[in-house]
Coordinates of C-alpha atoms in Angstrom, one line a residue:
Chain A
X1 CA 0.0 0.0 0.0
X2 CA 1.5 3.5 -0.9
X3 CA 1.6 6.3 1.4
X4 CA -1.2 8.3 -0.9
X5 CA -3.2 5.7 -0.9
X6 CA -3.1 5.0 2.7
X7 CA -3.9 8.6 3.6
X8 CA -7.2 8.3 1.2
X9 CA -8.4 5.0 2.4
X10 CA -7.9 6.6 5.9
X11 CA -10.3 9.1 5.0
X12 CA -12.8 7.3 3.7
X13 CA -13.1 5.8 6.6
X14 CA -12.9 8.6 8.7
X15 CA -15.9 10.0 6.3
X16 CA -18.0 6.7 6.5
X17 CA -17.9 6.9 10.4
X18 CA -18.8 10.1 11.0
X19 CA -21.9 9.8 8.4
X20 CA -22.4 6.2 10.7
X21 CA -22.3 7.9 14.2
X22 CA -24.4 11.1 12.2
X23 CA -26.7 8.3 11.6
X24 CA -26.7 6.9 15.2
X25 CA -27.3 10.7 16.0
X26 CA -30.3 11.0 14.2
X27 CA -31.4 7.2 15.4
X28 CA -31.2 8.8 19.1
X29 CA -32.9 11.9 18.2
X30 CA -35.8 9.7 16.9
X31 CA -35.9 8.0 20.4
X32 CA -35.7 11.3 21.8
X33 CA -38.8 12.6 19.7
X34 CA -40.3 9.2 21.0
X35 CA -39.7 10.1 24.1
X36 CA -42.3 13.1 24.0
X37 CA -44.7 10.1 24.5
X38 CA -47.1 10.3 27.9
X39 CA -49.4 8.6 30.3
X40 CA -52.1 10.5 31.7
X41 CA -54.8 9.2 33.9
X42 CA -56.9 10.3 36.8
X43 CA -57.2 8.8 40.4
X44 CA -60.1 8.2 42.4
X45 CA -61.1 7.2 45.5
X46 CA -64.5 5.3 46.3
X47 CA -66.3 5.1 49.0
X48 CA -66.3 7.5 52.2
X49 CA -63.3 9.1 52.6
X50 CA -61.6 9.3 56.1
X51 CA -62.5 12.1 58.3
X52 CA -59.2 14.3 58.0
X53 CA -58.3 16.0 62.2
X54 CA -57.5 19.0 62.9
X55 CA -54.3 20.0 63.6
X56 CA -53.7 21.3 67.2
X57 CA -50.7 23.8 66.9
X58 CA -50.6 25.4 70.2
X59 CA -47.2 24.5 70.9
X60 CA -45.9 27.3 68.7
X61 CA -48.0 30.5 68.8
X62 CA -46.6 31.0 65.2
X63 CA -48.1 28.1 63.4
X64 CA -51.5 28.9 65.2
X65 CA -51.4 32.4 63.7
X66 CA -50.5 31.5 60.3
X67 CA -53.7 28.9 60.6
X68 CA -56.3 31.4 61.6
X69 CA -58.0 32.1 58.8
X70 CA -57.5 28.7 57.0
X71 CA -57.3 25.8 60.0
X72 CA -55.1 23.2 59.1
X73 CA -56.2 19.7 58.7
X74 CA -54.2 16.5 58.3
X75 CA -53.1 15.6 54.4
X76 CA -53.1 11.4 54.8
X77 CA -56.0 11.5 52.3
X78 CA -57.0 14.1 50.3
X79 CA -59.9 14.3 48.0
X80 CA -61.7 16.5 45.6
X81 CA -65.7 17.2 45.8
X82 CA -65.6 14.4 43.1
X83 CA -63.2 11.7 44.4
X84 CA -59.9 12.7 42.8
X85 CA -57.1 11.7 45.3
X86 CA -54.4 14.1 45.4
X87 CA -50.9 13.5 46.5
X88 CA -50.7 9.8 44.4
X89 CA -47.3 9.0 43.1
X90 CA -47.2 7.3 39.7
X91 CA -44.2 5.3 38.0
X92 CA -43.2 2.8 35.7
X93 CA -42.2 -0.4 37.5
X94 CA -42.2 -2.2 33.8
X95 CA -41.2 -1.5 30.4
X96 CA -38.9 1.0 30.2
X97 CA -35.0 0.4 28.8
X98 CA -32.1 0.5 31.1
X99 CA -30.9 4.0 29.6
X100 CA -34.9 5.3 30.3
X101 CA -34.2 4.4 33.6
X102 CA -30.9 5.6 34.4
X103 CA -31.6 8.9 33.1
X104 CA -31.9 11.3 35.8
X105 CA -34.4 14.4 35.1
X106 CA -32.2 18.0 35.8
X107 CA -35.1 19.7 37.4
X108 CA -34.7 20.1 41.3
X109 CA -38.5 19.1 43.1
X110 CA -38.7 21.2 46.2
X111 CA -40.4 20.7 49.3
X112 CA -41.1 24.0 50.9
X113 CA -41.9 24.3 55.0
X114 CA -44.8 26.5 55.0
X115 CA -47.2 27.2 57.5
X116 CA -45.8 25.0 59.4
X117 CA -47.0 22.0 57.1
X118 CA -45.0 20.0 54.2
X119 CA -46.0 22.0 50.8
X120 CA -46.2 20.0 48.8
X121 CA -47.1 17.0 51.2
X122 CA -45.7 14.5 49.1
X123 CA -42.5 14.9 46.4
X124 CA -41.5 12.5 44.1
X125 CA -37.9 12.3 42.5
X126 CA -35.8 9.9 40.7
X127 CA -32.9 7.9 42.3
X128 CA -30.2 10.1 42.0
X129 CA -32.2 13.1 41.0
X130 CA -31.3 16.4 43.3
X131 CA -33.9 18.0 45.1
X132 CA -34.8 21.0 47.5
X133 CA -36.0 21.5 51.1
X134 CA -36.7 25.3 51.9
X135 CA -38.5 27.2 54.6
X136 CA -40.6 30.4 53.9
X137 CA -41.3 29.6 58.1
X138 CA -40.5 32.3 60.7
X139 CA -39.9 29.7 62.9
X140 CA -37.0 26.8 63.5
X141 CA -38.1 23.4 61.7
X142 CA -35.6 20.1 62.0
X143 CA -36.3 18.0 58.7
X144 CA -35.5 14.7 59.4
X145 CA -36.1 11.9 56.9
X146 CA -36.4 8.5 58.1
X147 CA -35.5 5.9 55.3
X148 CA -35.9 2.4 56.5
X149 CA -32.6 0.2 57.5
X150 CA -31.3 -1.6 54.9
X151 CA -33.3 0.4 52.2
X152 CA -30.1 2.1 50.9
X153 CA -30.7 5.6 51.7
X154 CA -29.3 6.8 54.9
X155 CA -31.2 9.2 57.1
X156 CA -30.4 13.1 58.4
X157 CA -31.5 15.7 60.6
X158 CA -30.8 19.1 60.1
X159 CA -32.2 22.4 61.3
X160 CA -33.5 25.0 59.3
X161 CA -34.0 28.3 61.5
X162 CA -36.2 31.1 59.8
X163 CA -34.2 31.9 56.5
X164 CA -32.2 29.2 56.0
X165 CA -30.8 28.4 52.8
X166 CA -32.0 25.4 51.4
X167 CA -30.9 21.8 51.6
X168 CA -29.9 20.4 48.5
X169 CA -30.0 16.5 47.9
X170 CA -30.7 13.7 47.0
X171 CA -31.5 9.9 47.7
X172 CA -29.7 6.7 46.1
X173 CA -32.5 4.4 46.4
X174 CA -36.2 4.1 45.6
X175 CA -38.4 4.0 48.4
X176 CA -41.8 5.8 50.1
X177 CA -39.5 7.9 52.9
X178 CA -41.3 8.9 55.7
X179 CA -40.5 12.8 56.7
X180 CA -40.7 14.3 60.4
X181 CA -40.0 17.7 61.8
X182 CA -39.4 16.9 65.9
X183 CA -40.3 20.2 66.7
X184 CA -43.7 20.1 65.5
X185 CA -44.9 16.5 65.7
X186 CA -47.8 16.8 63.4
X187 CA -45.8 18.3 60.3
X188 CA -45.3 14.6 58.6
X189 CA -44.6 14.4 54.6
X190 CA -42.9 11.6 52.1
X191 CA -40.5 12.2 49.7
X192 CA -41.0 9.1 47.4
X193 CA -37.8 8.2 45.8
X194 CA -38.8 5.9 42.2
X195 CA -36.5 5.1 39.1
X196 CA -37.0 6.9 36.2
X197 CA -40.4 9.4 35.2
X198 CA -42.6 9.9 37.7
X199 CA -46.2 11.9 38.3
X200 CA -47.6 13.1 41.3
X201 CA -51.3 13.6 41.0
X202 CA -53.3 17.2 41.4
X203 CA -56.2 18.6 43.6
X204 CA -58.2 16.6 41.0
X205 CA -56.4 13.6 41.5
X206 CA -55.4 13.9 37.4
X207 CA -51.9 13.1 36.5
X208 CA -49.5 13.0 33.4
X209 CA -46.0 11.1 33.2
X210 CA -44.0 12.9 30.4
X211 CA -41.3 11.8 28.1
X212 CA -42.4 7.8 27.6
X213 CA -41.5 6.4 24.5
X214 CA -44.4 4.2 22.7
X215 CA -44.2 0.7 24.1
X216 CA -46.3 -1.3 26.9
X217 CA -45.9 -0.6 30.8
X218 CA -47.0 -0.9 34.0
X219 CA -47.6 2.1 35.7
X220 CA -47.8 1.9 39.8
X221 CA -49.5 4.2 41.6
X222 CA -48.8 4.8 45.8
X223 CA -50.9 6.4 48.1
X224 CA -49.7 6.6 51.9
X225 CA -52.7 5.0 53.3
X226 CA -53.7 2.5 50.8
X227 CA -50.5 1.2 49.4
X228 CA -49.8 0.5 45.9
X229 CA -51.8 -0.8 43.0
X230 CA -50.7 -1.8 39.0
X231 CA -52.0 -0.9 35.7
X232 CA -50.9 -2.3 32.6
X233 CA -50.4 0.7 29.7
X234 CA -50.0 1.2 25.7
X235 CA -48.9 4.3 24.4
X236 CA -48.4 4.6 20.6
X237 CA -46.8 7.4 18.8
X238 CA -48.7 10.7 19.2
X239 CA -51.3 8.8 21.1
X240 CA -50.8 9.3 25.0
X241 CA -51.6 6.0 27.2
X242 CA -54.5 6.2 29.4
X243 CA -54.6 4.6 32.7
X244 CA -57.2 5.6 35.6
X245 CA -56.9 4.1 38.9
X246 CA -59.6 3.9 41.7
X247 CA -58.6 3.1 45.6
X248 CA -61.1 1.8 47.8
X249 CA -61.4 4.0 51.4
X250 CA -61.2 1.5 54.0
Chain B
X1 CA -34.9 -7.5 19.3
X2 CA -37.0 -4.8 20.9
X3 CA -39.7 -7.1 22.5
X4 CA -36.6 -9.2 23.8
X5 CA -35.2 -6.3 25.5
X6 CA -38.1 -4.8 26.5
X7 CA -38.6 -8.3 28.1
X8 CA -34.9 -8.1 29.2
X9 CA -35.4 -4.6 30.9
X10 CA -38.6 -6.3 32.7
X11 CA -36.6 -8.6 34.2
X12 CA -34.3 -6.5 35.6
X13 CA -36.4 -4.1 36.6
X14 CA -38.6 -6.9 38.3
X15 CA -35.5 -7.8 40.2
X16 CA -34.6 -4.6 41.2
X17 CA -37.5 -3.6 42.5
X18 CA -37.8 -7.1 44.5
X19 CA -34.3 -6.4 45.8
X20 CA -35.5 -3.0 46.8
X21 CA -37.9 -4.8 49.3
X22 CA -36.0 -7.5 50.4
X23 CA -32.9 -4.9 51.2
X24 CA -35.4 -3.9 54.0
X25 CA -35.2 -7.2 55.8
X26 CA -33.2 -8.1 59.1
X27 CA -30.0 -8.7 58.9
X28 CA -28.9 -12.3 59.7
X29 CA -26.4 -14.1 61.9
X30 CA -24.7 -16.0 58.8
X31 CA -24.1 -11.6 56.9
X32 CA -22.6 -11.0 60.5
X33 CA -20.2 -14.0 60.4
X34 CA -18.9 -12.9 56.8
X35 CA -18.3 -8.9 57.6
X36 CA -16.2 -10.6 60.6
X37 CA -13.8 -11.9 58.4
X38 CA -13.6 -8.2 56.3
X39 CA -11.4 -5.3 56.1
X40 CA -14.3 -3.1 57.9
X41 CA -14.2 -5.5 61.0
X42 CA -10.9 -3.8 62.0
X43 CA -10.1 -0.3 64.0
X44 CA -7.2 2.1 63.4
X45 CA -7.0 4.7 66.5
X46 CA -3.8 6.5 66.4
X47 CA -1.2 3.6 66.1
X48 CA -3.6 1.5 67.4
X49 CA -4.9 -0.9 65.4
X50 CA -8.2 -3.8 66.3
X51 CA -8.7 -6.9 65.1
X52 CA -13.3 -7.5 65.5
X53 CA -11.8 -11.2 66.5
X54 CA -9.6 -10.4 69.3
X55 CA -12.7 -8.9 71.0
X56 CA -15.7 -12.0 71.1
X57 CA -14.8 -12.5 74.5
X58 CA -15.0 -9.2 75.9
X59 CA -17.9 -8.4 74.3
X60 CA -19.6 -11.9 75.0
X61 CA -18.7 -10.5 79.0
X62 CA -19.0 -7.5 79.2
X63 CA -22.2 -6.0 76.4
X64 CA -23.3 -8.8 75.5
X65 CA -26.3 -8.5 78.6
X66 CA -27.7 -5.1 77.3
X67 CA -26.3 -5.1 73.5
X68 CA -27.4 -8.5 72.7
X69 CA -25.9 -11.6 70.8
X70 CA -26.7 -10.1 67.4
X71 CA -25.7 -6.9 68.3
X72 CA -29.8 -5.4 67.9
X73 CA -29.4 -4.1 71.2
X74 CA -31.6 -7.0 72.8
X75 CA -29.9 -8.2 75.3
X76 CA -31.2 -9.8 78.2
X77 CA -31.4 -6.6 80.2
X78 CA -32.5 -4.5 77.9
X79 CA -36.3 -4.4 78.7
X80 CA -35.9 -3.1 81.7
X81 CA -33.8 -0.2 80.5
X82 CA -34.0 3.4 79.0
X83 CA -32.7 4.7 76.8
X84 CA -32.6 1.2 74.6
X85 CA -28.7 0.0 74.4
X86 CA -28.0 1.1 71.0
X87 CA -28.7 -1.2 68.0
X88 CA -25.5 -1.5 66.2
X89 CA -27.1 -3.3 63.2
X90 CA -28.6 -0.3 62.2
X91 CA -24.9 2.0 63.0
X92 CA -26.4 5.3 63.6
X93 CA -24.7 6.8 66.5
X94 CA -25.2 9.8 68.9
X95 CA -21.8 10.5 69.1
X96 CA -19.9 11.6 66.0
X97 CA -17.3 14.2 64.9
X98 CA -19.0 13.5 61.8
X99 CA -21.7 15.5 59.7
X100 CA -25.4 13.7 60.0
X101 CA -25.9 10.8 58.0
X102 CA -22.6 9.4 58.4
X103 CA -20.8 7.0 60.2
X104 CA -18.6 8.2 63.1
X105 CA -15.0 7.6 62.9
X106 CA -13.3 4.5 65.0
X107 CA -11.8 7.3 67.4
X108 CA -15.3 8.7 67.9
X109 CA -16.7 4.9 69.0
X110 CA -13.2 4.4 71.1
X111 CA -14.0 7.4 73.0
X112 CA -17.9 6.8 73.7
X113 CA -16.6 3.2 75.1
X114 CA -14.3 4.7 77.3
X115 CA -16.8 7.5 78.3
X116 CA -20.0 5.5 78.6
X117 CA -23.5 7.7 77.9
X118 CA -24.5 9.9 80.9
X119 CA -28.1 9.5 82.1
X120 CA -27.7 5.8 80.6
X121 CA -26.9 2.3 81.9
X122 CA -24.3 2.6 79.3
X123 CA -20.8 2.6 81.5
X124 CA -17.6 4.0 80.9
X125 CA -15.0 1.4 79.9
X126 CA -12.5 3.0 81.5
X127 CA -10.6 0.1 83.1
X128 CA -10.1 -1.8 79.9
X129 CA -7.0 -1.5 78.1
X130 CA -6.3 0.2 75.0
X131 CA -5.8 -2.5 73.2
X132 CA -8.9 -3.7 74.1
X133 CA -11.5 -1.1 73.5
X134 CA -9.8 -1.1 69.5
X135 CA -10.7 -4.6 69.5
X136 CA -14.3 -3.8 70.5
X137 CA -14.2 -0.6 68.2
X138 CA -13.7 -3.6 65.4
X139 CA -16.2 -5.7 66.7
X140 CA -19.0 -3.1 66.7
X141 CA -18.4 -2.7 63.1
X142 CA -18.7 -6.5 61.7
X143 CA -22.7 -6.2 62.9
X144 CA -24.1 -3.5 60.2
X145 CA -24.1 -4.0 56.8
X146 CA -23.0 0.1 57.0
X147 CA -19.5 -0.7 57.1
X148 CA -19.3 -2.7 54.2
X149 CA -20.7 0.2 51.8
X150 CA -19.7 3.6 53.5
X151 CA -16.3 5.0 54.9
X152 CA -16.6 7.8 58.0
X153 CA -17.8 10.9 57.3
X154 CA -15.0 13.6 57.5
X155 CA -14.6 14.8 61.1
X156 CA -15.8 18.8 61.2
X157 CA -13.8 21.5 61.6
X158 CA -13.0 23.2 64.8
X159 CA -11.3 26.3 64.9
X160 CA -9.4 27.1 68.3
X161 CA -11.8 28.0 70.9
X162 CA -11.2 32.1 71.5
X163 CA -11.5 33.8 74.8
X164 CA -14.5 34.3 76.8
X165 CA -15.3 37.8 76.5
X166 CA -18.5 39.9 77.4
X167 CA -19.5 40.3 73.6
X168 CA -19.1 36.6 73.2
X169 CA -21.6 35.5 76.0
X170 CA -24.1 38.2 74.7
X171 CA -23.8 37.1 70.7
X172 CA -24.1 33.3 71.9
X173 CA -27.6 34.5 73.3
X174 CA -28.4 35.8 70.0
X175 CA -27.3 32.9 68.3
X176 CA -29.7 30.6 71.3
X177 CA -32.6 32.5 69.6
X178 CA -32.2 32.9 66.1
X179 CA -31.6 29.3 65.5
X180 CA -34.6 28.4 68.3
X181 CA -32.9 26.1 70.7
X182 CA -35.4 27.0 73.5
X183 CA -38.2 25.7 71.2
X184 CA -36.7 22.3 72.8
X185 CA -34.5 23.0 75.5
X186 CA -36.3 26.1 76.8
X187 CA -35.3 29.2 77.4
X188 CA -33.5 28.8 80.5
X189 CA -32.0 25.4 79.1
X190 CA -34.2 23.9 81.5
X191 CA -35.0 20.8 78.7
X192 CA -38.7 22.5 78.9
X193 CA -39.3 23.8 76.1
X194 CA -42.8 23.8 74.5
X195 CA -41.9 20.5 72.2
X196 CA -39.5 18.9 74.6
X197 CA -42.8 16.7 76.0
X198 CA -43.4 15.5 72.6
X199 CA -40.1 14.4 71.5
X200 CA -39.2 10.9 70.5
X201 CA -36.4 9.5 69.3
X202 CA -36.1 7.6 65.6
X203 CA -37.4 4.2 66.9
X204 CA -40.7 5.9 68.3
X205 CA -39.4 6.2 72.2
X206 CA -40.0 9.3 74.0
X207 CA -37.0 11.2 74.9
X208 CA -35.8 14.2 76.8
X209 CA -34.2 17.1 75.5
X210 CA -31.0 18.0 77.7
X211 CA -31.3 20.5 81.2
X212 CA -28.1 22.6 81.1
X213 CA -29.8 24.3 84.6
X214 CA -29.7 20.5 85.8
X215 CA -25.4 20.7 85.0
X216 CA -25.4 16.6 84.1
X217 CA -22.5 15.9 81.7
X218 CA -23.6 15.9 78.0
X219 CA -23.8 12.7 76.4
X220 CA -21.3 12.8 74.0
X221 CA -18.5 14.3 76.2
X222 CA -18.2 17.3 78.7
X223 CA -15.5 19.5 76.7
X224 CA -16.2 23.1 75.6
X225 CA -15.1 21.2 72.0
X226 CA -17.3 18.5 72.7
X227 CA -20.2 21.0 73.1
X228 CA -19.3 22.6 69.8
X229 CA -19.5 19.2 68.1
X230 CA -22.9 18.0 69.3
X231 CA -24.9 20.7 68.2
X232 CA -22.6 20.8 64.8
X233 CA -23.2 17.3 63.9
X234 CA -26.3 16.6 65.4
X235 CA -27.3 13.5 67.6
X236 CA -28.3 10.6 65.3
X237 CA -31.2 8.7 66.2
X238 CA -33.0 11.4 68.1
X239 CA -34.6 14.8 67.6
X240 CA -31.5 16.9 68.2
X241 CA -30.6 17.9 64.6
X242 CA -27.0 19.6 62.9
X243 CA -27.3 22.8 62.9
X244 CA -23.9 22.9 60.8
X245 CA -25.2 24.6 58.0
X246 CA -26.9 27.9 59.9
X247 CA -24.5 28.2 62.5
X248 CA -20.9 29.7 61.7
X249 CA -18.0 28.7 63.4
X250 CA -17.3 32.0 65.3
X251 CA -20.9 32.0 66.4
X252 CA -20.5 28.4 67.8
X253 CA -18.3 29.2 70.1
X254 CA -20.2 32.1 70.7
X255 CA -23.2 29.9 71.3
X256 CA -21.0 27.5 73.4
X257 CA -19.9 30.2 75.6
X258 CA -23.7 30.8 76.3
X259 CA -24.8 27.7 77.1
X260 CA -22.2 27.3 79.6
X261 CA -23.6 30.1 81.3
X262 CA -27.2 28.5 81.5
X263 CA -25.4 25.4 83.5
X264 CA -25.2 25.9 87.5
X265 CA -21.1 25.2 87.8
X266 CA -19.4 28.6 88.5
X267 CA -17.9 29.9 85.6
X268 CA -16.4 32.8 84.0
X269 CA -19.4 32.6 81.4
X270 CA -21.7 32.6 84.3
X271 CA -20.3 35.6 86.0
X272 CA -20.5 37.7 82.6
X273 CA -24.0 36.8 82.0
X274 CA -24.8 37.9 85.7
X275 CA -23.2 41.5 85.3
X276 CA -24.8 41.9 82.2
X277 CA -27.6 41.1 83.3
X278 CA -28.7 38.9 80.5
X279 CA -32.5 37.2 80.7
X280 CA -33.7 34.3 79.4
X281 CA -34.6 34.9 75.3
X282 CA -38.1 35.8 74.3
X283 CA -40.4 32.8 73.0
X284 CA -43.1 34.8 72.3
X285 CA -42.3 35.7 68.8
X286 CA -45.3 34.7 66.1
X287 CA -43.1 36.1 63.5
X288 CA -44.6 39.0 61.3

């Protein structure tokens, strides 16, 4: 082989892989465009729905006052007029491809301490994902996460005095965590770690999981008090999957 | 091909998520006898090193009663106590140098042997050797599956601790109330505070929030430093959070300085806060 042939046969190559990776580009970009896929869905509770206490805050004259127009009730189970259950996580636990799952969404979810109550009372995340805790509180709160032994996340407890800067994390496993300020023994929230995308129903108890290619799932959806239930889903190109869920109140 | 992984993924995923649950279950006698025979069931104190092995016999002795056989804190005597003797299967300590969430370092757990946990039935090991409290420093560490997966956290900082001075005393009051310790402790660090009757610690057991008035020692040691450290790394296992991130280091010692003064031991603290007349902090804010 001469050098001047060598140097062309070298280039051809070099052309022919950059038109295959340009190809394998494209091929991802495609997924991508796939990915723009959804589930959407509403959940519903039957039946009467618990009676929601009262909150008592009279250990801190500051969480009373903030209540006095608006009395604060407990979150466990929260419906709308026409049975939409609020607060429900949803994820895939089927279907998706290792890379789907892997992928960890940039936007930071935020938990704020307001009122003296977990706003929102539930926050989802992927594994890995970071997140926020902030206080808009003019009063000390401890946030102390308690992950279950063995889970793989490791619990905390750190203070946040009125205007602390926020806590930025994140968990390494999926699990329902169950969240407690000490100070105030009613606030209690979850911060529900899942792998990959992830909805948290609305007041209406309607939900939509974004960026799911077409394929078949399972979606799972978890509610605090009534645990989880499955629901097998289709979604075909610019055709979102539909999947509606009802718990029974016990 | 895409059906098959798609299956594939199932799979995995399937596992995964039955792992996830499983991970949640006790750990067993047989996971104990393997960590034994690991790197992590050793100590390194100074020049000291501990072997876990060398130290089955003292602790079949000497914990073994309130600590238990599979080190769950289930010992024999441990219904009749409280606090619980700590569950080292789950290795979540009170006393750490290290930030919250971690695990303390093996001079952190050599000193607590040594020093025992005041208002506890947890002695001070004070008579055993050296040698010996590495060894159970080791030992402690072949029960949690902690070890195997995570190194220490790194110690915190301490800057030198500066002079008592008149400011100092005064800013450490300041500090007492911006960060709210009196929400717990009170505001004469009486361990009154409106949510001390509530507390409980992370198993669900009530637990008492610390009288400086009273002048006990503090559980994790009874140094000016030690001070510092508690409320810097938090308390693991019980309400008593870090407060690393909202307190500076000048205004920790400023804070330390302040507490002192609340306990009943003469002190130059003391005396400054009696000739500046210096009253307990308001709790009667509601914020704006």
């Amino acid at each position: 082989m001469n050098v001047e042939y060598k140097r062309k046969f070298t280039a051809v190559v070099t052309a022919l892989a950059l038109v295959g990776i340009g190809v394998v580009l494209l091929g991802r970009d495609r997924v991508n465009a796939a990915g723009s896929g959804s589930i959407t869905g509403t959940v519903k509770l039957t039946g009467t729905p618990p009676h929601m206490r009262g909150i008592d805050m009279s250990k801190d004259p500051y969480c009373v006052k903030q209540h006095e127009n608006n009395p604060a009730k407990m979150e466990n189970v929260v419906v709308s007029s026409d049975g939409g259950l609020q607060n429900v996580v949803l994820y895939i636990s089927e279907g998706l491809s290792a890379g789907e799952v892997s992928a960890v969404p940039s936007e930071e979810p935020t938990v704020d301490q307001h009122n003296c109550m977990y706003s929102p009372h539930v926050v989802a995340m992927d594994v890995s994902q970071k997140f926020k805790v902030t206080t808009s509180d003019q009063t000390t709160h401890n946030i102390h996460p308690l992950p279950a032994p063995g889970s793989g996340n490791i619990g905390w407890n750190k203070s946040q005095p009125p205007g602390a800067p926020p806590i930025e994390t994140n968990w390494k496993a999926p699990e329902a965590i169950s969240v407690k300020c000490n100070i105030h023994p009613w606030m209690h929230g979850w911060q529900v770690v899942v792998k990959g995308p992830y909805a948290v129903t609305d007041e209406k108890g309607n939900f939509t999981i974004k960026n799911i290619p077409p394929g078949s799932y399972t979606v799972t959806a978890w509610q605090e008090e009534y645990g989880t239930q499955t629901a097998k889903v289709t979604v075909a190109a610019g055709q979102p999957g539909k999947a509606d869920f009802t718990f029974k109140a016990k | 091909m895409r059906t098959e992984a798609l299956h594939r993924n199932a799979v995995i995923l399937a596992a995964l998520v039955a792992a996830s649950v499983t991970a949640c279950a006790q750990v067993t006698e047989d996971q104990q006898k393997q960590w034994l025979g690991t790197p992590a069931a050793s100590s390194h104190i100074g020049h000291l090193s501990g072997n876990a092995k060398a130290a089955a016999g003292d602790y079949r002795r000497y914990c073994v009663v309130c600590h238990g056989e599979l080190g769950d804190g289930n010992g024999e005597s441990a219904q009749w106590l409280d606090p619980k003797p700590r569950d080292f299967t789950l290795a979540v300590f009170k006393c750490r140098s290290t930030p919250t969430g971690t695990l303390p370092t093996d001079q952190d757990l050599y000193e607590t042997i040594a020093r025992g946990l005041d208002r506890s039935n947890m002695p001070p090991w004070n008579t055993f050797t050296t040698q010996q409290r590495a060894d159970l420093v080791a030992w402690i560490k072949h029960y949690s599956p902690r070890w195997q997966t995570e190194k220490p956290g790194t110690p915190i900082e301490i800057p030198p601790e500066p002079e008592v001075t008149p400011g100092r005393v005064k800013a450490g009051r300041d500090v007492f109330a911006r960060v709210q310790c009196w929400k717990c402790h009170g505001a004469e660090g009486r361990g009154n505070g409106p949510s001390a009757s509530t507390l409980q610690d992370d198993l669900g057991r009530p637990i008492l929030p610390y009288n400086f008035a009273e002048g006990g020692r503090f559980k994790c040691g009874s140094t000016d430093a030690d001070l510092y450290r508690i409320f810097m790394t938090g308390l693991d296992g019980t309400p008593m959070p870090s407060f690393a991130d909202n307190i500076k280091p000048e205004e920790a010692w400023d804070l330390v300085m302040y507490l002192r003064s609340l306990q009943p031991f003469p002190s130059k603290e003391k005396a400054i806060a009696k000739s500046l007349g210096l009253t307990p902090v308001s709790t009667t804010s509601t914020g704006p």
